[in-house]
PDB file of C-alpha atoms in Angstrom:
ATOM      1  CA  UNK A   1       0.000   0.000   0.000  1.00  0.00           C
ATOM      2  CA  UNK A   2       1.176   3.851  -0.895  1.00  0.00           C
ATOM      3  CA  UNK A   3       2.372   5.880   1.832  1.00  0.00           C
ATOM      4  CA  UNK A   4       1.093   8.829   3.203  1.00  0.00           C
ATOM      5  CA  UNK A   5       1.998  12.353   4.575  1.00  0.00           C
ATOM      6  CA  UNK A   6      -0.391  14.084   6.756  1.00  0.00           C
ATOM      7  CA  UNK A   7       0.836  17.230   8.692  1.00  0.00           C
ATOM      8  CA  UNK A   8       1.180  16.311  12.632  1.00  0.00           C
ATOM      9  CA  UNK A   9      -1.194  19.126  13.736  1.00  0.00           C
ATOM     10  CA  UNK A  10      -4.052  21.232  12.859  1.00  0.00           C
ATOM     11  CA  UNK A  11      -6.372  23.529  14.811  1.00  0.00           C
ATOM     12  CA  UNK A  12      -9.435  24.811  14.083  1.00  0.00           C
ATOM     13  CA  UNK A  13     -12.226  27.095  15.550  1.00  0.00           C
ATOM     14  CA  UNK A  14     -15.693  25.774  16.461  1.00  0.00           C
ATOM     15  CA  UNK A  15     -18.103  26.018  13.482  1.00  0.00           C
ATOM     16  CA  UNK A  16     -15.726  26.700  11.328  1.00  0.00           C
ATOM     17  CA  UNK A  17     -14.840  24.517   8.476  1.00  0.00           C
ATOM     18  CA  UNK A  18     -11.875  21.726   9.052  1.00  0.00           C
ATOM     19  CA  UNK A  19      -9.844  21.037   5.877  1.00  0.00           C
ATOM     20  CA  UNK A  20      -7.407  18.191   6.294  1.00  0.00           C
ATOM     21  CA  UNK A  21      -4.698  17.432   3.866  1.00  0.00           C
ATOM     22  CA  UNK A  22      -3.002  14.156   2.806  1.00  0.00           C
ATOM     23  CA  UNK A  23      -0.408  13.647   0.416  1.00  0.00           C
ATOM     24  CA  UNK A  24      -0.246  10.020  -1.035  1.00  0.00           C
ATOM     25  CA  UNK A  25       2.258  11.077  -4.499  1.00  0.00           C
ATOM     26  CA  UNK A  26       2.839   7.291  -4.674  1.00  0.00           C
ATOM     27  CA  UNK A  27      -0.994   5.759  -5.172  1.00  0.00           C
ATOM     28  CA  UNK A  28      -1.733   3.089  -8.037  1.00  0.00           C
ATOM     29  CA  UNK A  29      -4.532   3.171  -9.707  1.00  0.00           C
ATOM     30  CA  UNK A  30      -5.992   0.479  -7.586  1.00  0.00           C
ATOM     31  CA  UNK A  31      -5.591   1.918  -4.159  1.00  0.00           C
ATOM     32  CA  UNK A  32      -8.545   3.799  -2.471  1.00  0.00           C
ATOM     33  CA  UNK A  33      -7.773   6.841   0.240  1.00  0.00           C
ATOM     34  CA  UNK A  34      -9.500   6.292   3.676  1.00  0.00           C
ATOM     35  CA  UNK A  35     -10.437   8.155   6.624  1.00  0.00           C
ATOM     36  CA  UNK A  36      -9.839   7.324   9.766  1.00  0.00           C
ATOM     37  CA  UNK A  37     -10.412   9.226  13.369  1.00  0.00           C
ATOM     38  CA  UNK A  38      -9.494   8.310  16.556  1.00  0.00           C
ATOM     39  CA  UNK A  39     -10.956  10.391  19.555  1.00  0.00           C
ATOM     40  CA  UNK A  40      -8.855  10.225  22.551  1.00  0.00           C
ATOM     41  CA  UNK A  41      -9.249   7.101  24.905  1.00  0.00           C
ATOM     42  CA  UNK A  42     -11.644   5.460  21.966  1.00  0.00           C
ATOM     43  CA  UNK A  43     -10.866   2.817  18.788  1.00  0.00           C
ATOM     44  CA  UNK A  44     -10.708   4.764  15.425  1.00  0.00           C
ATOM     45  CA  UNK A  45     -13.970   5.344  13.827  1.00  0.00           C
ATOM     46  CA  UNK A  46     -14.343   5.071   9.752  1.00  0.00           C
ATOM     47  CA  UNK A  47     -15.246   8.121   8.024  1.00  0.00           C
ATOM     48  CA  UNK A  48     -15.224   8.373   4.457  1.00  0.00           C
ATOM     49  CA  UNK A  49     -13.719   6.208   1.659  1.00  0.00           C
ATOM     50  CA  UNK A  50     -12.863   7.344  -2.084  1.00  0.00           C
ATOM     51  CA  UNK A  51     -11.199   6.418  -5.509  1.00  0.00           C
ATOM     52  CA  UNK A  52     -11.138   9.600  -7.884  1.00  0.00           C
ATOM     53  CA  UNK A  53     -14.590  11.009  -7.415  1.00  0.00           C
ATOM     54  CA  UNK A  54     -15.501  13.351  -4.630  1.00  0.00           C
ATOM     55  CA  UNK A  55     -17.453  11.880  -2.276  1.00  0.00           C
ATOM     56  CA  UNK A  56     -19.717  13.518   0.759  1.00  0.00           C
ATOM     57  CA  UNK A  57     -21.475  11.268   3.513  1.00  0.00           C
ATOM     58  CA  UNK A  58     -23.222  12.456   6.652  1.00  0.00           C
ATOM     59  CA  UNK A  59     -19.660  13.511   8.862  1.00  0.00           C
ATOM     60  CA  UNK A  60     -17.228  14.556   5.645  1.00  0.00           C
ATOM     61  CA  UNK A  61     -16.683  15.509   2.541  1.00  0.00           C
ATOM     62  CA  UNK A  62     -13.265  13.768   0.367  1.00  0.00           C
ATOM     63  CA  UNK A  63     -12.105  15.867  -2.124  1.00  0.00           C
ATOM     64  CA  UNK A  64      -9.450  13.952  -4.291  1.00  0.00           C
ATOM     65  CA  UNK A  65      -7.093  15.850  -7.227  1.00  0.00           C
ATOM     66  CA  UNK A  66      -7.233  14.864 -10.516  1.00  0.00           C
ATOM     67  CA  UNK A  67      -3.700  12.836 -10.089  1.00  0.00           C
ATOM     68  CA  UNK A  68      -4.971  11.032  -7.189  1.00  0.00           C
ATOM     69  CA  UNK A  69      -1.828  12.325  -5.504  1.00  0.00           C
ATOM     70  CA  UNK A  70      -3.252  14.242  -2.621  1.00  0.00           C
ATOM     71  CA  UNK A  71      -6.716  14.736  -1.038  1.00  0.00           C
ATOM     72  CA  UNK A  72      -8.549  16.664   1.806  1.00  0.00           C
ATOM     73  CA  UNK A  73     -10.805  15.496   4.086  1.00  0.00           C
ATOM     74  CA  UNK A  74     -13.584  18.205   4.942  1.00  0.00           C
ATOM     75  CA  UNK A  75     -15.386  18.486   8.154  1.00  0.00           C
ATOM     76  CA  UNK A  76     -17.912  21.446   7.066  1.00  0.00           C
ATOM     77  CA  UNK A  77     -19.033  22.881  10.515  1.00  0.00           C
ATOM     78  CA  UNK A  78     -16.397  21.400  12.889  1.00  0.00           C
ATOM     79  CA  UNK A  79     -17.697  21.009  16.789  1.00  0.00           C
ATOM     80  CA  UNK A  80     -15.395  20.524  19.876  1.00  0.00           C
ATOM     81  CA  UNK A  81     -16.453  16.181  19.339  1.00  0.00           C
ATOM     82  CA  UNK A  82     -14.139  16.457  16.331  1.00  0.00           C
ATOM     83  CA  UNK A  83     -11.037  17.135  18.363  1.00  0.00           C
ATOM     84  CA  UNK A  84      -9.331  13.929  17.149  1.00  0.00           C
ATOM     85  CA  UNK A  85      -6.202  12.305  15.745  1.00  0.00           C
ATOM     86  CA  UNK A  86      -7.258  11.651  12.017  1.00  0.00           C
ATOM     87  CA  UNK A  87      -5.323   8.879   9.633  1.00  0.00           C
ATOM     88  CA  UNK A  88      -5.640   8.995   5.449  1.00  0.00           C
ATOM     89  CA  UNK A  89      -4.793   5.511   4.369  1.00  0.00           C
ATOM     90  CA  UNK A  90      -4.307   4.566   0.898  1.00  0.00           C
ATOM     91  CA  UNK A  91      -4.939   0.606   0.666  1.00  0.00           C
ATOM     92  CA  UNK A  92      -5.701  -1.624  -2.257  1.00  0.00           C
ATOM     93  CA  UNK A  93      -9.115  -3.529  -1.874  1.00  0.00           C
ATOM     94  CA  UNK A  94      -7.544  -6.852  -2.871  1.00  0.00           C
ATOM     95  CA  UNK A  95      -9.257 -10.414  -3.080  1.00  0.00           C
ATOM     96  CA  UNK A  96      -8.312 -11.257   0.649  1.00  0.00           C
ATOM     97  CA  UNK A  97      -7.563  -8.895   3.673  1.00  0.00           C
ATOM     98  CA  UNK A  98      -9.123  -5.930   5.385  1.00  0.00           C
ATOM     99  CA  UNK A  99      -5.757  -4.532   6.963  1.00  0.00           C
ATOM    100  CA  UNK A 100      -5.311  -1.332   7.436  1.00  0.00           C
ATOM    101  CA  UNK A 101      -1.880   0.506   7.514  1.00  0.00           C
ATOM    102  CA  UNK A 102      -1.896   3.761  10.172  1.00  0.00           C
ATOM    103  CA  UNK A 103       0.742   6.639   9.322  1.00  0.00           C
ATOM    104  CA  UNK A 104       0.931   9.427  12.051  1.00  0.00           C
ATOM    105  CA  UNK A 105      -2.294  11.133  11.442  1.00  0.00           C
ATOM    106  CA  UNK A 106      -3.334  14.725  11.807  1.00  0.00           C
ATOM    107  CA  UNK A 107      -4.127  16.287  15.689  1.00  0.00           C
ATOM    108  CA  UNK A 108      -6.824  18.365  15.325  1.00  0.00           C
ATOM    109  CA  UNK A 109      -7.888  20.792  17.862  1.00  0.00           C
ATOM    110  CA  UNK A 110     -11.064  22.794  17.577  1.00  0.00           C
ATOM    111  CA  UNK A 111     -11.089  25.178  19.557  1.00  0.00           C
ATOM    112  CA  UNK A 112     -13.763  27.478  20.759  1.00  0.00           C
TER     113      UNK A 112
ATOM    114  CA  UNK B   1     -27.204  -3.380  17.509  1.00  0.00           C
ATOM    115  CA  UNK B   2     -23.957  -3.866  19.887  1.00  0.00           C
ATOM    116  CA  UNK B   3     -20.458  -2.565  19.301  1.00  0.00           C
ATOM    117  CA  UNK B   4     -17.210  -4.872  18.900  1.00  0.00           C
ATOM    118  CA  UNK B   5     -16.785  -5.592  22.229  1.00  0.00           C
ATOM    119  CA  UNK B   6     -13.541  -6.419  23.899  1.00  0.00           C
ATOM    120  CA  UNK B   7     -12.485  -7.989  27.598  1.00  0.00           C
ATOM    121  CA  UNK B   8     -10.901  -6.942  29.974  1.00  0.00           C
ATOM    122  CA  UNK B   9     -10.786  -3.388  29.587  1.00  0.00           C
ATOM    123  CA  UNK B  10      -7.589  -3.092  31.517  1.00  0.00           C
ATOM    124  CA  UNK B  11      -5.224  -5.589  32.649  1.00  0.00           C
ATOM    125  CA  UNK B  12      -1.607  -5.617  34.815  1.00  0.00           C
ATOM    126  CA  UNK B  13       1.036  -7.924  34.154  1.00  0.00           C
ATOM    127  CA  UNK B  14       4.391  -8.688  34.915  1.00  0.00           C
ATOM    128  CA  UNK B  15       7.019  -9.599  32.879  1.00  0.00           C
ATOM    129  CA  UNK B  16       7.179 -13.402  31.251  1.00  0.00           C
ATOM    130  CA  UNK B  17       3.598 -14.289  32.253  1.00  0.00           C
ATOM    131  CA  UNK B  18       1.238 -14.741  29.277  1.00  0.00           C
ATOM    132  CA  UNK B  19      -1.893 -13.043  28.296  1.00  0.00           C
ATOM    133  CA  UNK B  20      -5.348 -13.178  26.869  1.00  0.00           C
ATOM    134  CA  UNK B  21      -7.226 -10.936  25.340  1.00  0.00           C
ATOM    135  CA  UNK B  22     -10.376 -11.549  24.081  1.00  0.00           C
ATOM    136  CA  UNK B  23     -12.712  -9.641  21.383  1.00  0.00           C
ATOM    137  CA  UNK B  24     -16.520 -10.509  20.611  1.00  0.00           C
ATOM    138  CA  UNK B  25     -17.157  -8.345  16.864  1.00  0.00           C
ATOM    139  CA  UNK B  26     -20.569  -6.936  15.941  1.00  0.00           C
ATOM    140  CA  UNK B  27     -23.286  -9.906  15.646  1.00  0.00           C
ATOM    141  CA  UNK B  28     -23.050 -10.812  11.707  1.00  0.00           C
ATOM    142  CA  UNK B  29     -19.512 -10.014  11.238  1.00  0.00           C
ATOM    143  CA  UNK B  30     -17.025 -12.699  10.435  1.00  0.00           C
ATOM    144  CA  UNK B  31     -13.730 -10.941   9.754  1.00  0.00           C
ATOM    145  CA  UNK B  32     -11.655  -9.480  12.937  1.00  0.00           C
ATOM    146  CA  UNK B  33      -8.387  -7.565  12.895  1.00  0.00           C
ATOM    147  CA  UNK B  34      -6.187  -6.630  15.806  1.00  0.00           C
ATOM    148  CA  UNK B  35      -3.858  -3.966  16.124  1.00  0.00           C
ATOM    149  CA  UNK B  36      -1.327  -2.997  18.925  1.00  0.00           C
ATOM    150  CA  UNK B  37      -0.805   0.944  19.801  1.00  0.00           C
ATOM    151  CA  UNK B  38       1.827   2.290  21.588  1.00  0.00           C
ATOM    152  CA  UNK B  39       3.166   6.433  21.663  1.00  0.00           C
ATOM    153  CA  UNK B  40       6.614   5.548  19.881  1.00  0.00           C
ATOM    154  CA  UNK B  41       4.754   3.181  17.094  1.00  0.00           C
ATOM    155  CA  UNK B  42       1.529   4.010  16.567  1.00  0.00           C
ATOM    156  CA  UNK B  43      -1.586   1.867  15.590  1.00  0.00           C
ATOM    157  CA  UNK B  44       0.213  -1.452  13.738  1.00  0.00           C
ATOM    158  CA  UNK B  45      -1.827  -4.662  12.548  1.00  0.00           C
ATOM    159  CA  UNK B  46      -0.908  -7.950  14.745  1.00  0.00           C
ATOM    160  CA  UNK B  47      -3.322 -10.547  12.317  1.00  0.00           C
ATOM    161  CA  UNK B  48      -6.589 -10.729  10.742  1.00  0.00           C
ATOM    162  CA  UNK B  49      -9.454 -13.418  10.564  1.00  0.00           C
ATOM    163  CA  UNK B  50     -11.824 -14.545   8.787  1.00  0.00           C
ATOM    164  CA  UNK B  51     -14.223 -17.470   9.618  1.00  0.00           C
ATOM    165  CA  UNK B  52     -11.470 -18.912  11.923  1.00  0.00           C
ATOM    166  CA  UNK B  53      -8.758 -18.768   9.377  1.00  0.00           C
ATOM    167  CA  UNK B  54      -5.500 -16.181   9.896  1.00  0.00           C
ATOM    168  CA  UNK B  55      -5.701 -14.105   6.432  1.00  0.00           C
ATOM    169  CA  UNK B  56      -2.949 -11.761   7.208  1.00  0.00           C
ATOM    170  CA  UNK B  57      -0.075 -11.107   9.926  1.00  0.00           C
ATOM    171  CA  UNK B  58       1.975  -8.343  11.303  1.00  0.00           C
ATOM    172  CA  UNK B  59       5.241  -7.871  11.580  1.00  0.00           C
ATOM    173  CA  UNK B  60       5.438  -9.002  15.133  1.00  0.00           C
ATOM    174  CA  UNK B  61       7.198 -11.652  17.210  1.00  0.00           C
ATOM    175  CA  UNK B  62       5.683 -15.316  17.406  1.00  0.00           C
ATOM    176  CA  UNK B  63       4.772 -14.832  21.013  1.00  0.00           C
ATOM    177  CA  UNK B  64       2.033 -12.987  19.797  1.00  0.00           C
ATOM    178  CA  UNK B  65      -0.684 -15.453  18.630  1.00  0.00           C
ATOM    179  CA  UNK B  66      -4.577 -15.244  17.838  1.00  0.00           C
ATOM    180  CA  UNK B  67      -7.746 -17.480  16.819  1.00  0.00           C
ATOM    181  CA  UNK B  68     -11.043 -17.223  15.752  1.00  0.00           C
ATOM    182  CA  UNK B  69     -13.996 -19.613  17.020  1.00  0.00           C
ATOM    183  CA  UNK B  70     -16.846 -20.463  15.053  1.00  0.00           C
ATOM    184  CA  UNK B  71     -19.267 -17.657  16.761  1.00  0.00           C
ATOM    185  CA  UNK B  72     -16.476 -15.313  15.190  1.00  0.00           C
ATOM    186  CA  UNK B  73     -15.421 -14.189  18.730  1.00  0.00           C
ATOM    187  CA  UNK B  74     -11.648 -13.702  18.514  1.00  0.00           C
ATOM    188  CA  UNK B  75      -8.929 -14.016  21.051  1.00  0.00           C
ATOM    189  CA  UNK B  76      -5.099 -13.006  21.047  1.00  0.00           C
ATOM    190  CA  UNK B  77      -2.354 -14.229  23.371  1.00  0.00           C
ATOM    191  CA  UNK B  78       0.873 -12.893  24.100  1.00  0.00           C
ATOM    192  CA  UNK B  79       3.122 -15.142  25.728  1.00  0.00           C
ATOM    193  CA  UNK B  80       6.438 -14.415  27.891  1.00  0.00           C
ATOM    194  CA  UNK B  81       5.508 -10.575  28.541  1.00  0.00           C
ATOM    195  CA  UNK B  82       8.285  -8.069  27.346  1.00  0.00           C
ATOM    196  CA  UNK B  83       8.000  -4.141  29.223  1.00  0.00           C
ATOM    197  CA  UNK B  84       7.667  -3.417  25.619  1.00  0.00           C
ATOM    198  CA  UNK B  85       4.323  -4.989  25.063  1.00  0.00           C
ATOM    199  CA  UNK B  86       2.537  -2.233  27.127  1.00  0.00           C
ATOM    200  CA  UNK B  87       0.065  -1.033  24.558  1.00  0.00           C
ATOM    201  CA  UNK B  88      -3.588  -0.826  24.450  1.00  0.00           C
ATOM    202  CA  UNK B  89      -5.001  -3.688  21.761  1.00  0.00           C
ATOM    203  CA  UNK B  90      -7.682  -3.102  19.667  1.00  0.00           C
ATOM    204  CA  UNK B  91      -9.856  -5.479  18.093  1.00  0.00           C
ATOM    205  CA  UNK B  92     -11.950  -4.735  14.639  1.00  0.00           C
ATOM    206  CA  UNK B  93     -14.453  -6.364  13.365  1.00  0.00           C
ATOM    207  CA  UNK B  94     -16.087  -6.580   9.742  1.00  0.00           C
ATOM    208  CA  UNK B  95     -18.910  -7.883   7.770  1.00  0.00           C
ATOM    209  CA  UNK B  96     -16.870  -9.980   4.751  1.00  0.00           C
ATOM    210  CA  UNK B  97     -13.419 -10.904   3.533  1.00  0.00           C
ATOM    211  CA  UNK B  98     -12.846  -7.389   2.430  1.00  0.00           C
ATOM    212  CA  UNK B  99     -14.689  -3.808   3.558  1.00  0.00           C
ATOM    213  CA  UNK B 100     -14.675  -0.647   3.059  1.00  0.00           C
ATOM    214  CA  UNK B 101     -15.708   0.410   6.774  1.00  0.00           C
ATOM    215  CA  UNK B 102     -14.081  -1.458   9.901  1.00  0.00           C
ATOM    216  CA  UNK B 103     -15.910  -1.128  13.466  1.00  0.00           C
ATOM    217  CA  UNK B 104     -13.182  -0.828  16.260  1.00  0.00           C
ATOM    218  CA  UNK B 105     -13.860  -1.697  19.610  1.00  0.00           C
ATOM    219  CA  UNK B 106     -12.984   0.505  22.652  1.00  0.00           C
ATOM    220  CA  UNK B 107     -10.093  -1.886  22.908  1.00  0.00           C
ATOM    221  CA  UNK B 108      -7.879  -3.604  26.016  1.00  0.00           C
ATOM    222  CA  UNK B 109      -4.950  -1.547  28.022  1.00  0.00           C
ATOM    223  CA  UNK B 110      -2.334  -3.762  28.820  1.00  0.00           C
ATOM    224  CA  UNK B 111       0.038  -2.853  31.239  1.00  0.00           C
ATOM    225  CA  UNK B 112       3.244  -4.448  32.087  1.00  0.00           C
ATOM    226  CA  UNK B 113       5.648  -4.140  34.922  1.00  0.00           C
TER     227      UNK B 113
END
């Protein structure tokens, strides 16, 4: 699976919109990006999932460049419950296997 | 419906004894994955299974085992204790052989002295 960068911190104020990046400059064709967020003292929680189209569920929007190289995970109205440590994962959906490989992640703070 | 859920939540050992940790996934799901995380390594994948079969493994030690019953619950064991092996374990669970969203459980914090 293609590596990832995420930067190690990010704050943000309440209500505001939350714009997490995630460079993955290595990605094959076959390799979806993931989101992952862990909130402190809890197991991470799935957020979004996407190829090369944008996507946009109930908690995020994934915005994806036309390379595939880099994305950014929206939170449109961030709230002090999205204080989290958030992972972008690029991993092939292959015959067998649901592993999932965790970089660093992003901090983010929201802050009131 | 109920959550992965894992037992004990917290647990204090001492070096060379053995451990079991044990992880009951949402009702339906046959795949489970566990991961270890510690500060210095972050979250990494032990082994994953699905319908009592090991699919994939981690880069970690053979003291560090697992199995699957038929119900699906899940159980690791990690035998002769290193200080090292302080970490809190987490245990996902899954619907098929391959997802697209993994349900984590609140996981185990092992502890040893």
């Amino acid at each position: 699976d293609a590596k990832t960068t995420q930067p190690t911190s990010m704050d943000c104020a309440e209500g505001r919109a939350a714009n997490l990046p995630c460079n993955h400059s290595t990605i094959s064709g076959n390799e979806y990006v993931y989101w992952y967020r862990q909130i402190h003292s809890q197991g991470p929680q799935y957020i979004i999932h996407g190829l090369k189209n944008n996507e946009t569920n109930e908690m995020a929007s994934l915005i994806i460049t036309e390379d595939r190289k880099s994305s950014t995970l929206i939170l449109p109205h961030a709230t002090l419950r999205d204080t989290a440590v958030y992972y972008c994962i690029v991993r092939e959906i292959r015959n067998a296997g649901n592993m999932l490989t965790f970089g660093g992640g992003t901090r983010l703070m929201v802050k009131p | 419906k109920a959550g992965v859920t894992q037992t004990p939540r917290y647990l204090i050992k001492t070096r060379g004894q053995q451990v079991t940790l044990s992880c009951s996934p949402i009702s339906g799901h046959r795949s489970v994955s566990w991961y270890q995380q510690t500060p210095g390594q972050g979250l990494q994948f032990l082994f994953e299974y699905f319908s009592e079969t090991q699919r994939n493994k981690g880069n970690f030690p053979g003291r560090f085992s697992g199995r699957q019953f038929s119900n699906s619950r899940s159980e690791m064991n990690v035998s002769t204790l290193e200080l090292g092996d302080s970490a809190l374990y987490l245990c996902a669970s899954s619907l098929w052989e391959v997802n697209n969203e993994q349900f984590f459980g609140p996981g185990t914090r092992l502890t040893v002295l």
